Tab-separated table of C-alpha atoms and ligand atoms in Angstrom:
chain	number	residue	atom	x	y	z
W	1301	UNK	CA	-13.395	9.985	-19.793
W	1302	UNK	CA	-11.713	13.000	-17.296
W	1303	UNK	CA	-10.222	10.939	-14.443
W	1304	UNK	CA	-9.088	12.529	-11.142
W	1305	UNK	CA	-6.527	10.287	-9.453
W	1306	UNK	CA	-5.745	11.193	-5.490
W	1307	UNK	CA	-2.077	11.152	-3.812
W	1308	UNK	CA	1.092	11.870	-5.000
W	1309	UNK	CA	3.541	9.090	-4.067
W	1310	UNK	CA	4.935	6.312	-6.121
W	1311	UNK	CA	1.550	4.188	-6.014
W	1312	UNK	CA	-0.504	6.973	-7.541
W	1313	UNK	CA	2.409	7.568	-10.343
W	1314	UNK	CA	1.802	3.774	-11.122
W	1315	UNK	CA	-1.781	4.297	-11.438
W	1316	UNK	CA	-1.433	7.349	-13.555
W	1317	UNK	CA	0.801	5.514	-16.016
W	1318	UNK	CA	-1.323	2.701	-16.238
W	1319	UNK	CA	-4.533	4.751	-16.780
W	1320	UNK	CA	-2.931	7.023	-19.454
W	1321	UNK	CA	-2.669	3.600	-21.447
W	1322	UNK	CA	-6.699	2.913	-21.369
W	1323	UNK	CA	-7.905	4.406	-24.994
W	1324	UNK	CA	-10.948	5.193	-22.763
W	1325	UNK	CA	-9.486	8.118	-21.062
W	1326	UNK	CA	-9.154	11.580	-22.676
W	1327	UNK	CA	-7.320	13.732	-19.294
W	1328	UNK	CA	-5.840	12.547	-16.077
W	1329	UNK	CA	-5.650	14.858	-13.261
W	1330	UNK	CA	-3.870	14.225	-10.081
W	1331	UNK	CA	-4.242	16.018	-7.194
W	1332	UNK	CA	-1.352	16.782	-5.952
W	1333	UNK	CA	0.893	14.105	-7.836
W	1334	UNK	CA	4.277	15.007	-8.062
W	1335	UNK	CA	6.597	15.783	-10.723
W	1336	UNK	CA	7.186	12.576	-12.394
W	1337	UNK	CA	3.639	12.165	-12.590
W	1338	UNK	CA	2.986	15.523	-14.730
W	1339	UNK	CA	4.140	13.922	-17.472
W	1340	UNK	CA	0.740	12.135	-18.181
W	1341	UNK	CA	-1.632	14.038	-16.117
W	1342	UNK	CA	-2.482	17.697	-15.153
W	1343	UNK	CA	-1.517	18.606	-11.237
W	1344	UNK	CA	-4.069	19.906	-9.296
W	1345	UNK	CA	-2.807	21.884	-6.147
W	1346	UNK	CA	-5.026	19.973	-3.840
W	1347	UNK	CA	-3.765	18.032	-0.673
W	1348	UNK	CA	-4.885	14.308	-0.532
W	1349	UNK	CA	-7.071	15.195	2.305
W	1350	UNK	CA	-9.160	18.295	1.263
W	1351	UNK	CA	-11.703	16.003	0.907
W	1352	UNK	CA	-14.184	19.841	0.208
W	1353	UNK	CA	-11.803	20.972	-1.973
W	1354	UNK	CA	-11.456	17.961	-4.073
W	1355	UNK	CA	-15.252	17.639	-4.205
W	1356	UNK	CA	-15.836	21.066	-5.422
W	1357	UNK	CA	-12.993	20.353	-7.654
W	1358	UNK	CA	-14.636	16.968	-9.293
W	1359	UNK	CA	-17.497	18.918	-9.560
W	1360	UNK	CA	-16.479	22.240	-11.513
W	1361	UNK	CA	-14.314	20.242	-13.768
W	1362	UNK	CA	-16.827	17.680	-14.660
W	1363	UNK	CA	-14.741	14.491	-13.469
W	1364	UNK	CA	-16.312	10.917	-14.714
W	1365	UNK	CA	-14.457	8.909	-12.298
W	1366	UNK	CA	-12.507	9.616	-8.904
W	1367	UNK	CA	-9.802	7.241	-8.432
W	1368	UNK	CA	-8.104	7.436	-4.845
W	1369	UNK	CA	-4.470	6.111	-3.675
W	1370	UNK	CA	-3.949	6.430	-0.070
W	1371	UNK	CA	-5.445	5.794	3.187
W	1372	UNK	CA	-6.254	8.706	4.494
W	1373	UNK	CA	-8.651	10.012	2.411
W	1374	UNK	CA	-10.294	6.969	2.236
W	1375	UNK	CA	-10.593	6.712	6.333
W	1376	UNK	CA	-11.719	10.743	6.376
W	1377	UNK	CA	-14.851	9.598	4.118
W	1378	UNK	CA	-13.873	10.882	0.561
W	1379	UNK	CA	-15.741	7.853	-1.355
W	1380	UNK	CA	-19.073	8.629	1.091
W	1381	UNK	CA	-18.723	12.347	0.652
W	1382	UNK	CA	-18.495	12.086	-3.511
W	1383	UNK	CA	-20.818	9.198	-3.861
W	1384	UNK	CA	-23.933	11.497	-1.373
W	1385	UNK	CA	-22.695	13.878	-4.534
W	1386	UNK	CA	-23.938	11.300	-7.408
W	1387	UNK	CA	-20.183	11.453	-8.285
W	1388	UNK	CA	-18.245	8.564	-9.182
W	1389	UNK	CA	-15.389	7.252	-7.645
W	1390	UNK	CA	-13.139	4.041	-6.671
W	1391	UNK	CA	-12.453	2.527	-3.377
W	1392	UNK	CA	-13.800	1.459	0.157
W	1393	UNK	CA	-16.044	3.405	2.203
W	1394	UNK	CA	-14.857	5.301	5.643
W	1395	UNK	CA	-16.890	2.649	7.230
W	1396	UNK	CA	-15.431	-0.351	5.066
W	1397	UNK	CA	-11.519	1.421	5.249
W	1398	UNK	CA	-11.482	0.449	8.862
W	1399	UNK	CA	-10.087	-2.374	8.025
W	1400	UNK	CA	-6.685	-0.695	8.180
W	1401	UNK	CA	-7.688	2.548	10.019
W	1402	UNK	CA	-7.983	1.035	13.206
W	1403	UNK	CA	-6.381	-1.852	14.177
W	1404	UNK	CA	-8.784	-2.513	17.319
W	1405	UNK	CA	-12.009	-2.673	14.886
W	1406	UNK	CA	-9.906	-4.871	12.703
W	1407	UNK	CA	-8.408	-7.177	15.364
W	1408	UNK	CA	-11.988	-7.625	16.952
W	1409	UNK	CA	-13.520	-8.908	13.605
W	1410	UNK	CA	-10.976	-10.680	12.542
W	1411	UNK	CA	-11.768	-12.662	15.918
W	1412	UNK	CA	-15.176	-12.413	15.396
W	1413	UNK	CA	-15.400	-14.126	12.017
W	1414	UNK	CA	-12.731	-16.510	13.085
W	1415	UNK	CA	-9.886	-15.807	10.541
W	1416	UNK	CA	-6.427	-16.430	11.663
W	1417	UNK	CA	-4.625	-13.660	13.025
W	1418	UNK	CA	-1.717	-13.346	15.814
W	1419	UNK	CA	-4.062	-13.704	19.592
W	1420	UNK	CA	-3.946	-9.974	20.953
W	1421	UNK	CA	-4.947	-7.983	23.934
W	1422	UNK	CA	-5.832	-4.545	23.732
W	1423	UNK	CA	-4.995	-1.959	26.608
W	1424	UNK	CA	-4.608	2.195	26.576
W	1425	UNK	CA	-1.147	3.366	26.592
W	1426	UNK	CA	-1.072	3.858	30.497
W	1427	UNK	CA	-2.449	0.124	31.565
W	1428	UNK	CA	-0.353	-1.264	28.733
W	1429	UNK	CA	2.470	-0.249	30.608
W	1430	UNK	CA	1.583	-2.891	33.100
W	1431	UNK	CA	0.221	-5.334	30.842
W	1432	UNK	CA	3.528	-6.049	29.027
W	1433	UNK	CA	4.971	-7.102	32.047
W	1434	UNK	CA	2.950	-10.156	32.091
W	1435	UNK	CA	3.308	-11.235	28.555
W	1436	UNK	CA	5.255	-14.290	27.174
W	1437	UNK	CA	8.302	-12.075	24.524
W	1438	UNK	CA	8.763	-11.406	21.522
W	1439	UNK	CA	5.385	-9.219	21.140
W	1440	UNK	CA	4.344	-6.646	18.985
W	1441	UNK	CA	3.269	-3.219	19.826
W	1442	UNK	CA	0.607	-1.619	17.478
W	1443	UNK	CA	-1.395	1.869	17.801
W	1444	UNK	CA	-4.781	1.920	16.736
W	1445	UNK	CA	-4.483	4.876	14.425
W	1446	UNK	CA	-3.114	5.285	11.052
W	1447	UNK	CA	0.627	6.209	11.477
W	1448	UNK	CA	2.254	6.127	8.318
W	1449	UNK	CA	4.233	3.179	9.318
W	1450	UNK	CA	5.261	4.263	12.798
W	1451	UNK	CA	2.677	2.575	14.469
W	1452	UNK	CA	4.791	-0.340	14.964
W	1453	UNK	CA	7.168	-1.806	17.365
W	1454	UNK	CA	8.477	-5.171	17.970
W	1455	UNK	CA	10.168	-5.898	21.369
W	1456	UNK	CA	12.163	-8.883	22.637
W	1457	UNK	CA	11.870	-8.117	25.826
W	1458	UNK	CA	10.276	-6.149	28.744
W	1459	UNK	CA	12.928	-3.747	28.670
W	1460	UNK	CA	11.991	-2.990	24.454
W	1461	UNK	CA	8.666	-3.134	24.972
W	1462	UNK	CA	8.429	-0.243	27.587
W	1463	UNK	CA	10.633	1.591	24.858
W	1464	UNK	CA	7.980	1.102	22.411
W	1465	UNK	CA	5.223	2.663	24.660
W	1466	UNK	CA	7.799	5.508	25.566
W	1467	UNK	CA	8.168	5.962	21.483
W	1468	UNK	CA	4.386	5.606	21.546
W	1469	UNK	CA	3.793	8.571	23.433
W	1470	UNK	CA	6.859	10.979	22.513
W	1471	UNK	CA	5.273	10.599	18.545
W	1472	UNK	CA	2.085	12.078	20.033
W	1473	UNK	CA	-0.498	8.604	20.093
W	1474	UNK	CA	-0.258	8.753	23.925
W	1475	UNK	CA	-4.549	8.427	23.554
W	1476	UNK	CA	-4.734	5.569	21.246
W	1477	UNK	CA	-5.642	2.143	22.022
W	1478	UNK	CA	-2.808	0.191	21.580
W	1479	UNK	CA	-2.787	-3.203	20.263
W	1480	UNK	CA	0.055	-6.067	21.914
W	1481	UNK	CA	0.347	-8.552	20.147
W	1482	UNK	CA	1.834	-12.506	19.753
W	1483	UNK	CA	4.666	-12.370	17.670
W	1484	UNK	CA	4.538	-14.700	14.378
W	1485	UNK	CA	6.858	-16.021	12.265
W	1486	UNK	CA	7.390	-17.172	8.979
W	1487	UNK	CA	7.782	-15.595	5.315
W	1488	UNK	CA	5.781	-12.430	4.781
W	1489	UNK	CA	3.885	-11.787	1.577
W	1490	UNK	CA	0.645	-9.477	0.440
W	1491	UNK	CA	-2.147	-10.437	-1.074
W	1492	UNK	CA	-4.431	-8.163	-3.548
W	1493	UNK	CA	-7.815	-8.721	-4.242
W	1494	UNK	CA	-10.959	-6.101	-6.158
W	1495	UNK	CA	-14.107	-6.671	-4.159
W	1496	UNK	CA	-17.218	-4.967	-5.863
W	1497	UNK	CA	-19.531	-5.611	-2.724
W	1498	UNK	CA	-20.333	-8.756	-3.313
W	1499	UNK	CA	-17.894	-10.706	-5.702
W	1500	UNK	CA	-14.109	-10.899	-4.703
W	1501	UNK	CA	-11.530	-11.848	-7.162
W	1502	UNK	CA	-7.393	-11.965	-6.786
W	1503	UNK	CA	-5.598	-9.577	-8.188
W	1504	UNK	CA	-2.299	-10.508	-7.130
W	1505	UNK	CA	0.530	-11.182	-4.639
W	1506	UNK	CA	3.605	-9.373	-3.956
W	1507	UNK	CA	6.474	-8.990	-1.715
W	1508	UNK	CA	7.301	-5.645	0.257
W	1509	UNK	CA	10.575	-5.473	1.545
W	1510	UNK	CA	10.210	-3.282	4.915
W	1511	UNK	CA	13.376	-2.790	6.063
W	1512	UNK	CA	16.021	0.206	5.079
W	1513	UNK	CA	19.065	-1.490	4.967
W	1514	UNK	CA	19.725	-5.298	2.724
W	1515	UNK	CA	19.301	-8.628	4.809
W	1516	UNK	CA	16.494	-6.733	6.915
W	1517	UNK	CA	18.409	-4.315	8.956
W	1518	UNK	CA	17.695	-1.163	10.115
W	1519	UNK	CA	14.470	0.451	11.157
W	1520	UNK	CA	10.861	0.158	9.308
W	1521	UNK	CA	10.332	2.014	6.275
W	1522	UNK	CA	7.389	2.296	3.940
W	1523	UNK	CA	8.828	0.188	1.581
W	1524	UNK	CA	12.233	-0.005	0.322
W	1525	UNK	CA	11.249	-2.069	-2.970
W	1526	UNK	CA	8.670	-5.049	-3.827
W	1527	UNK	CA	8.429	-7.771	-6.428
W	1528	UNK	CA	5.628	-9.276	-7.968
W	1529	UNK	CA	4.332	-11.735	-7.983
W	1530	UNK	CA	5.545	-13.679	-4.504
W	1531	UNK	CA	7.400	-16.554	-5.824
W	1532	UNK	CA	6.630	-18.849	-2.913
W	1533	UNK	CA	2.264	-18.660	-3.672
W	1534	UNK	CA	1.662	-22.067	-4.594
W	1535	UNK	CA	-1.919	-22.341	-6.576
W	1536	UNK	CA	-2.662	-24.439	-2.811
W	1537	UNK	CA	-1.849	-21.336	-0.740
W	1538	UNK	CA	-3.528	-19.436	-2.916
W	1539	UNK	CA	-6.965	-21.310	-2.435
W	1540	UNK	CA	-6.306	-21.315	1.355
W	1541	UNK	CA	-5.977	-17.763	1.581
W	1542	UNK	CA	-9.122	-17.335	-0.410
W	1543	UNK	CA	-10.874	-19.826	1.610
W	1544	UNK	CA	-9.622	-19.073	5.219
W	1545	UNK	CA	-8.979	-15.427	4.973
W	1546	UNK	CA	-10.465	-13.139	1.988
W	1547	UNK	CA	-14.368	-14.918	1.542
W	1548	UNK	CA	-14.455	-14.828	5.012
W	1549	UNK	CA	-14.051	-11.263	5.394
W	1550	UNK	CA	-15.801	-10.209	2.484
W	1551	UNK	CA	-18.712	-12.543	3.845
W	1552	UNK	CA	-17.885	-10.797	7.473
W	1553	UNK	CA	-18.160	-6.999	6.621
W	1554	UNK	CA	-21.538	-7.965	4.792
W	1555	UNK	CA	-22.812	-9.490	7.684
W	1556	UNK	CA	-21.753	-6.491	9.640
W	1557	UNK	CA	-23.819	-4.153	6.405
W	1558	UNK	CA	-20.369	-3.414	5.566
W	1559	UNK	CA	-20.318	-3.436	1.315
W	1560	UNK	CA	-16.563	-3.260	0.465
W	1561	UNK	CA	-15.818	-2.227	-2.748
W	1562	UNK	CA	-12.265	-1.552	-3.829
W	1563	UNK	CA	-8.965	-3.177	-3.535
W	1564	UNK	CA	-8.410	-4.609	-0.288
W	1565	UNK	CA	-4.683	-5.531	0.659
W	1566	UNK	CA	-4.662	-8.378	2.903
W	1567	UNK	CA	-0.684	-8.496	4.227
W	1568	UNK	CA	-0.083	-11.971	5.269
W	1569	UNK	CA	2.690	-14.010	7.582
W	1570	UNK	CA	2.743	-17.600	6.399
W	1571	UNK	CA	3.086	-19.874	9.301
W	1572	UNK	CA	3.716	-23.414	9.667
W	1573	UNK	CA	0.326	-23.367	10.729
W	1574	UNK	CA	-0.675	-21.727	7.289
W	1575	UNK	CA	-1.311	-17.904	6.553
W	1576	UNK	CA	-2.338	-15.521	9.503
W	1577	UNK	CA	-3.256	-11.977	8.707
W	1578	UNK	CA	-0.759	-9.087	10.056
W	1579	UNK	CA	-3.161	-6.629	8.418
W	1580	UNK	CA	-5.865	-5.224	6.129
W	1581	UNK	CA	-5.312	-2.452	4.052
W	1582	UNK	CA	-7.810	-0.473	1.947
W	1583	UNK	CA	-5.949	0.257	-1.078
W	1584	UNK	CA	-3.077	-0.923	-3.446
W	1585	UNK	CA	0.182	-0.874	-1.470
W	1586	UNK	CA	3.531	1.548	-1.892
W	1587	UNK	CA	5.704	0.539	-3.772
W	1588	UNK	CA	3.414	-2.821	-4.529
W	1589	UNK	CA	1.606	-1.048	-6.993
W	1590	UNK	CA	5.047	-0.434	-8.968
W	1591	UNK	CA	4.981	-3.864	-9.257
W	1592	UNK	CA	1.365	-4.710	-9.768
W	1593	UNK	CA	0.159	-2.225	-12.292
W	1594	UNK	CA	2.825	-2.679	-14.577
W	1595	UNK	CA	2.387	-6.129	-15.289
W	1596	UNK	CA	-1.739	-6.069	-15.330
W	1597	UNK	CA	-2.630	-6.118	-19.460
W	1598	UNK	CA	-6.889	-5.615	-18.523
W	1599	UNK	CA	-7.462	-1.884	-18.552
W	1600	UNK	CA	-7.322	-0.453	-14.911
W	1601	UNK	CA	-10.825	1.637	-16.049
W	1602	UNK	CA	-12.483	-1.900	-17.468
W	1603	UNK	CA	-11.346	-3.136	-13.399
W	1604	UNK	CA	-12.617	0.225	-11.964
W	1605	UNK	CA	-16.220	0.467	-14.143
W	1606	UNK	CA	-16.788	-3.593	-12.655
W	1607	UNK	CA	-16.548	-2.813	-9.017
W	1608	UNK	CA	-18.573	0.214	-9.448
W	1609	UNK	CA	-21.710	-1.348	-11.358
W	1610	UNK	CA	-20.787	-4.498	-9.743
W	1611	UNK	CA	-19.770	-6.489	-12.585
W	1612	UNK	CA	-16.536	-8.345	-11.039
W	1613	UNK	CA	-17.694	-11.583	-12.124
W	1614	UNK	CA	-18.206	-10.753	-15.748
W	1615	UNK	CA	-14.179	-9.447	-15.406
W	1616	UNK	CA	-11.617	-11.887	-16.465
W	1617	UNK	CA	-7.881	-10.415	-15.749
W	1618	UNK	CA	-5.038	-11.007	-18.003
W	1619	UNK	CA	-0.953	-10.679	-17.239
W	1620	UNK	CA	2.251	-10.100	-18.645
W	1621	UNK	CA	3.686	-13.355	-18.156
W	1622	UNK	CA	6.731	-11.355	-16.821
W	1623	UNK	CA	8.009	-11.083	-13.333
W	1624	UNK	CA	8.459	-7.237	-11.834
W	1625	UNK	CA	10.912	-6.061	-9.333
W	1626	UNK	CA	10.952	-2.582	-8.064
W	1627	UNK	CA	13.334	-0.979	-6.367
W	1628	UNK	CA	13.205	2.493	-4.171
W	1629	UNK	CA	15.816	5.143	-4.114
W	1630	UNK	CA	15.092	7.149	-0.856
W	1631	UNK	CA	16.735	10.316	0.373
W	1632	UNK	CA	19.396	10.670	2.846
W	1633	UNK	CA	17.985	10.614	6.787
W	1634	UNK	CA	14.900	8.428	5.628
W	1635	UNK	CA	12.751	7.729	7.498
W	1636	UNK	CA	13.560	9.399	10.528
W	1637	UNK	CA	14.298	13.025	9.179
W	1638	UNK	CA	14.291	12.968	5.197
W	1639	UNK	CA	16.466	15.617	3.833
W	1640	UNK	CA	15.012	17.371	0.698
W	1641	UNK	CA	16.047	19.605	-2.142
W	1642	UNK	CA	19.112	17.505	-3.687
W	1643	UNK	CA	19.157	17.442	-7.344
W	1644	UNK	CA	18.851	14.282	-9.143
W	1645	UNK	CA	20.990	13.325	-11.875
W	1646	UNK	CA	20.365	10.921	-14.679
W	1647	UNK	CA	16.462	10.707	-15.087
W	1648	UNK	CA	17.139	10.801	-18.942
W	1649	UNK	CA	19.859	8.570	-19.286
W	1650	UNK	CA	17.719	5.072	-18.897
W	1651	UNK	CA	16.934	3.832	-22.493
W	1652	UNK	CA	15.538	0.599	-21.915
W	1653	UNK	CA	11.994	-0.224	-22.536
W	1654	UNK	CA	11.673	-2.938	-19.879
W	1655	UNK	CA	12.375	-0.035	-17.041
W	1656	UNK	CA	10.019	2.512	-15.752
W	1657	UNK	CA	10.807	5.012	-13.327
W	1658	UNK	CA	7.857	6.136	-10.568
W	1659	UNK	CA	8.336	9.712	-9.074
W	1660	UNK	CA	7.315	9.937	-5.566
W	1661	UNK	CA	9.086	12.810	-3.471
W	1662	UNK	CA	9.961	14.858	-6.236
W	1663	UNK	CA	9.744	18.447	-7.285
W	1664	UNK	CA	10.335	20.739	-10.043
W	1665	UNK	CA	12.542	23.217	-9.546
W	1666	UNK	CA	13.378	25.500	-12.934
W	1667	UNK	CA	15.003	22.726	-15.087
W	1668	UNK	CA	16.109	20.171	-12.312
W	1669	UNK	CA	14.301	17.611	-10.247
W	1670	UNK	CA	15.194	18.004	-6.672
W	1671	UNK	CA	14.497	15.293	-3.549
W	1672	UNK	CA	11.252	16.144	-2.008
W	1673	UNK	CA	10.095	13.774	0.792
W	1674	UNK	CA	11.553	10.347	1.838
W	1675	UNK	CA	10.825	7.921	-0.901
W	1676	UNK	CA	11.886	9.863	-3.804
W	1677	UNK	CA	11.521	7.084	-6.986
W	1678	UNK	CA	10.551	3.397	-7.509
W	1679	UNK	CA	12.269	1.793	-10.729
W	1680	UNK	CA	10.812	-0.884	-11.815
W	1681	UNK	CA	12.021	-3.382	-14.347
W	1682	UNK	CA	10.175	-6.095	-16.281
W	1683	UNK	CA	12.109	-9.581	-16.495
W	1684	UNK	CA	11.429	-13.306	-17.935
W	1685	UNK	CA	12.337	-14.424	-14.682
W	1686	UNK	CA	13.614	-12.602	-11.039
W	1687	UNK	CA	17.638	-12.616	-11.891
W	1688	UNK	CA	16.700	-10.618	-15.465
W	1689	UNK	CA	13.899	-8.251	-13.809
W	1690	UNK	CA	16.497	-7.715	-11.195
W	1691	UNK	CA	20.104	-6.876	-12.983
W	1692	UNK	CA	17.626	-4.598	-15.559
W	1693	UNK	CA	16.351	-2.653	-12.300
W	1694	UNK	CA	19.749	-2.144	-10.866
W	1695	UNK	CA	21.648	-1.221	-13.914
W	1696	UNK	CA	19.099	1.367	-14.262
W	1697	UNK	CA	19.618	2.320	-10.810
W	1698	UNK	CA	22.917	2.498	-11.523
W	1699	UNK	CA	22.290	5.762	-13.860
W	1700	UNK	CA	20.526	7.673	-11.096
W	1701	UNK	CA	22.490	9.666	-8.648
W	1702	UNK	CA	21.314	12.199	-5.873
W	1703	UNK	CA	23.602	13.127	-2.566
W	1704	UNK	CA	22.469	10.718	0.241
W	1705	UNK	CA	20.826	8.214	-2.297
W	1706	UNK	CA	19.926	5.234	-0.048
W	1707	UNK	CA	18.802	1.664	-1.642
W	1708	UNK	CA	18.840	-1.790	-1.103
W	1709	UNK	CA	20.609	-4.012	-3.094
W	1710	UNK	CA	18.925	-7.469	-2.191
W	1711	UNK	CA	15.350	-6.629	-3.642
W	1712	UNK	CA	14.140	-9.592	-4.585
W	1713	UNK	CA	17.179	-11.489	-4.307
Y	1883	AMP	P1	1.864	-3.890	10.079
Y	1883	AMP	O1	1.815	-2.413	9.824
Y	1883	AMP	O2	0.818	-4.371	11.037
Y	1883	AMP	O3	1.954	-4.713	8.816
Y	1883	AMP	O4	3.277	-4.156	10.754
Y	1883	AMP	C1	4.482	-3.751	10.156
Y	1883	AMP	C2	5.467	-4.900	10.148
Y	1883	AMP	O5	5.672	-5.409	11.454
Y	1883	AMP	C3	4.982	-6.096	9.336
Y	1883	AMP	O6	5.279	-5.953	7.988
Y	1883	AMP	C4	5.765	-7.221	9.989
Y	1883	AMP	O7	7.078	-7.281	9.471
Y	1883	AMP	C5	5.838	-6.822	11.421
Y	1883	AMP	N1	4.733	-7.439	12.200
Y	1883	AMP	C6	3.503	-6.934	12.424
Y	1883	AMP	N2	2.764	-7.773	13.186
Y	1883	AMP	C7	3.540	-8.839	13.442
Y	1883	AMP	C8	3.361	-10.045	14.206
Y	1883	AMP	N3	2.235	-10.306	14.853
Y	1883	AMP	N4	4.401	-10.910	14.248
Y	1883	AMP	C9	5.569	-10.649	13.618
Y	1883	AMP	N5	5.807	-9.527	12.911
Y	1883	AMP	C10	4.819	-8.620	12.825
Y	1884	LIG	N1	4.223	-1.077	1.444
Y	1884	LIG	C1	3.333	-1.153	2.532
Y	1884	LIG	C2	2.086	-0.399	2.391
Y	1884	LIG	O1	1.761	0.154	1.352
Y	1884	LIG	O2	1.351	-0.321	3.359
């Protein structure tokens, strides 16, 4: 089988290393992937949201099966546009990837099919201005749009809050809708699950850890590391979340003739009054995947070939019984203004078997790998418990230099 996998982050060089394991597949392209990633498939110069040019490219070079990584090709239509084509290919629809491209359409159903999520109001930028005056603090400030994870502010008070509009507007999403919203609290976990339009199953749970700096300081980031799975899902949670959140919203979106097929990422706060949704995504996290894929055994193609033909309940999955704990090395100035082009050092000097590096913002140059973008690799180790998945990741860490290397030292700690 000739897959085509779309992105080029950390995520997609998970996916690409798990798919060059299926004896099923005979070439991987990646469009555009990154240099890590060449190592097991074939780069295609194609931006993640050419969604003509990938078409024409599926098409010419006789792909079996389009598998696609991040959002925004998903909300611009890319799984409508190849399936009108008779092509095949993995993940929601524009209509179904909603979910997580607005944040008004998925506040409203949320309501709507009564699963628990933090009570909201939803206001343009100018009347919101006014609106946060009369709200009870701490709230959180959300834009409607995707926004790469800047689409989020949380203010303590009045003073913040007008901040966060001001912010709002100066990053150029002065027209959105903008979302304010109670502020929850509790422990913060994500939940996977493959939905093939009508059957849902888990896939798995993980924890993201958001923050740049250790102890959750500094600003937002896309993810400074994850581990997998979230130690705190008891098999009760578990069932509640599949009972109060996920059936219901698979159940929902068919009500609404919404089919969902994909992996839906449901990223949960767990309250003393149980788990409330902070939000949907339509697609495997970044870095969760680096600590997802790598402990899945079931063939990501078997998982793939299921939702498409709508199998998912003839699928059974099967785990390492490991734990996984990535951890990010990002470049210096991330996130606010990433600095690229350092060389990194030490790529070849990690021996042990338990470790894989992800590329994500990196580049060829000649013989050296230079930074290119703000999360520039994910290692990931493979331990027997937490402590042993953890001391394998950092020692490896601990081989890779770059100037301005920034990491957390408390993943999963
Ligand atoms: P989101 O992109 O909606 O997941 O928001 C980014 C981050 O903001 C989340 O990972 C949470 O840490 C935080 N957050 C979002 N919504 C809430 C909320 N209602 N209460 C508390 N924290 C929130
Ligand atoms: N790590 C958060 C995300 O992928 O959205």
């Amino acid at each position: 089988m000739k897959i085509l996998v779309i992105g080029g982050g950390g995520r997609e060089a998970a996916l690409v290393h798990k798919i060059s394991k299926s004896p099923r597949v005979t070439r991987i392209f990646c469009a555009p992937g990154n240099a890590g990633i060449a190592s097991h498939a074939t780069r295609v110069p194609i931006a993640d949201d050419q969604i003509d040019s990938l078409l024409k490219f599926a098409k010419e070079n006789q792909i079996d099966l389009t598998i696609v990584g991040p959002e925004k090709p998903l909300s611009l239509g890319i799984v409508n546009r190849f399936r009108e084509a008779g092509l095949r290919i993995f993940g929601p629809t524009k209509e179904a990837a909603q979910l997580e491209s607005s944040k008004v359409f998925s506040k409203n159903f949320m309501r709507k099919y009564k699963i628990p999520t933090a009570n909201a109001e939803v206001a343009t930028l100018d009347a919101a201005y006014e609106k946060i005056t009369t709200m009870k603090m701490p709230i959180v400030l959300k834009v409607d749009g995707l926004a790469a994870g800047k689409g989020v502010v949380i203010a303590n008070n009045p003073n913040e809050a007008k901040a966060g509009l001001d912010y709002f507007r100066k990053i150029g999403k002065g027209t959105e809708d903008i979302l304010i919203e109670q502020y929850l609290t509790g422990v913060e976990a994500t939940f996977f699950v493959v939905a093939d339009g009508e059957v849902v199953i888990p896939l798995a749970t993980a924890k993201d850890h958001k923050r740049l700096m250790d102890a959750d300081h500094g600003p937002n980031t896309g993810g400074m590391g994850a581990i997998s799975p979230a130690p705190f899902f008891t098999p009760d949670l578990h069932e509640q979340v599949m009972t109060r959140i996920v059936r219901p919203t698979l159940k929902g979106l068919s009500d609404e003739g919404i089919s969902y097929q994909g992996v839906l990422y449901v990223g949960l706060m767990l309250t003393n009054d149980g788990p409330y949704v902070l939000e949907f995504n339509a697609r495997l996290g970044d870095p969760e995947a680096q600590v997802v894929l790598p402990r899945l055994l079931t063939d990501w193609i078997d998982l793939v070939d299921a939702v498409i033909s709508h199998r998912l309940d003839q699928l059974t999955l099967t785990w390492e019984e490991q734990v996984a704990v990535c951890v990010v090395l990002a470049s210096k100035g991330y996130p606010d203004a990433p600095q690229n082009g350092d060389e990194i050092f030490g790529l070849d000097q990690i021996k042990d078997s338990a470790v894989t590096i992800f590329h994500s913002g990196t580049k060829q140059e000649g013989n050296k790998i230079v930074t290119s973008g703000g999360r520039v690799l994910g290692i990931t180790a493979l331990g027997s418990d937490l402590s042993e998945a953890r001391e394998k990741a950092y020692q490896a860490v601990g081989s890779i230099q770059f100037s301005g290397m920034q990491y957390r030292n408390d993943i999963g700690k």
